[in-house]
Tab-separated table of C-alpha atoms in Angstrom:
chain	number	residue	atom	x	y	z
A	1	MET	CA	-3.148	0.350	1.278
A	2	ASP	CA	-4.357	3.940	1.030
A	3	ILE	CA	-4.064	6.610	-1.643
A	4	ALA	CA	-1.804	9.283	-0.123
A	5	SER	CA	-3.515	12.210	-1.840
A	6	LEU	CA	-6.802	11.237	-0.163
A	7	THR	CA	-5.581	10.845	3.426
A	8	THR	CA	-2.802	11.659	5.903
A	9	PRO	CA	-0.228	9.433	7.609
A	10	GLU	CA	-1.906	10.182	10.941
A	11	ALA	CA	-5.295	9.054	9.627
A	12	VAL	CA	-3.824	5.863	8.155
A	13	LEU	CA	-2.251	4.936	11.496
A	14	SER	CA	-5.101	6.160	13.721
A	15	ASN	CA	-6.298	2.605	14.441
A	16	TYR	CA	-2.754	1.188	14.474
A	17	PRO	CA	-0.792	3.278	17.017
A	18	HIS	CA	2.129	0.836	17.241
A	19	HIS	CA	2.575	0.304	13.478
A	20	SER	CA	4.995	1.963	11.075
A	21	LEU	CA	4.090	3.287	7.629
A	22	ILE	CA	5.792	2.998	4.238
A	23	GLU	CA	4.907	4.482	0.877
A	24	PHE	CA	5.347	3.516	-2.747
A	25	THR	CA	3.870	4.889	-5.915
A	26	ALA	CA	1.241	3.239	-8.049
A	27	GLY	CA	3.846	3.405	-10.817
A	28	ILE	CA	6.181	1.147	-8.851
A	29	ALA	CA	3.388	-1.378	-8.322
A	30	ARG	CA	2.507	-1.269	-12.018
A	31	LYS	CA	6.168	-1.594	-13.050
A	32	GLU	CA	6.304	-4.846	-11.074
A	33	GLY	CA	3.180	-6.158	-12.809
A	34	GLY	CA	0.623	-5.148	-10.195
A	35	ILE	CA	-2.811	-3.747	-10.880
A	36	VAL	CA	-3.810	-0.800	-8.673
A	37	VAL	CA	-7.520	-0.689	-7.886
A	38	ARG	CA	-9.421	1.906	-5.869
A	39	ASP	CA	-11.414	0.088	-3.180
A	40	PRO	CA	-13.075	2.734	-1.008
A	41	LEU	CA	-14.581	1.492	2.241
A	42	PRO	CA	-17.360	3.195	4.214
A	43	ASP	CA	-14.903	4.264	6.923
A	44	ASN	CA	-11.883	4.666	4.611
A	45	PRO	CA	-12.528	6.352	1.256
A	46	SER	CA	-8.788	6.319	0.438
A	47	HIS	CA	-8.499	2.507	0.536
A	48	ALA	CA	-6.977	0.770	-2.504
A	49	LEU	CA	-5.618	-2.642	-3.494
A	50	VAL	CA	-2.597	-3.855	-5.418
A	51	CYS	CA	-3.564	-7.066	-7.194
A	52	GLY	CA	-1.553	-9.523	-9.206
A	53	LYS	CA	-2.471	-10.656	-12.693
A	54	ASN	CA	-2.709	-14.334	-11.760
A	55	PRO	CA	-6.112	-16.038	-11.277
A	56	GLU	CA	-5.958	-15.557	-7.491
A	57	GLY	CA	-5.261	-11.843	-7.880
A	58	ARG	CA	-2.214	-12.021	-5.634
A	59	LEU	CA	1.222	-10.564	-6.124
A	60	THR	CA	4.036	-13.092	-6.251
A	61	LYS	CA	6.596	-13.027	-3.445
A	62	SER	CA	9.092	-11.631	-5.938
A	63	GLN	CA	6.753	-8.810	-6.960
A	64	ALA	CA	5.973	-7.948	-3.340
A	65	LYS	CA	9.670	-7.937	-2.435
A	66	LYS	CA	10.538	-5.603	-5.325
A	67	ILE	CA	7.762	-3.215	-4.297
A	68	GLN	CA	8.970	-3.360	-0.695
A	69	GLN	CA	12.544	-2.633	-1.767
A	70	SER	CA	11.336	0.450	-3.658
A	71	SER	CA	9.298	1.727	-0.707
A	72	MET	CA	10.247	4.579	1.607
A	73	TRP	CA	9.545	4.980	5.313
A	74	VAL	CA	6.967	7.631	6.167
A	75	ILE	CA	6.771	6.822	9.888
A	76	LEU	CA	9.068	4.328	11.591
A	77	LYS	CA	8.102	3.223	15.094
A	78	THR	CA	10.784	1.572	17.162
A	79	PRO	CA	9.859	-1.549	19.151
């Protein structure tokens, strides 16, 4: 996941030319019980994580599905 204000859709997909791109707000992730954490990488300063509050730090399937259902397409590639 990347922070939109720190990158562009083209940059996000630059290494994934056949992938599509969705977006959701940090507020949506938080509403579903997620924790949004900046996780900059050397080659991707906009990188972030959405973690769950359980000991493994993972979102539940239900949380992930609700976030997905609230997401919007930015770029949709057809197969």
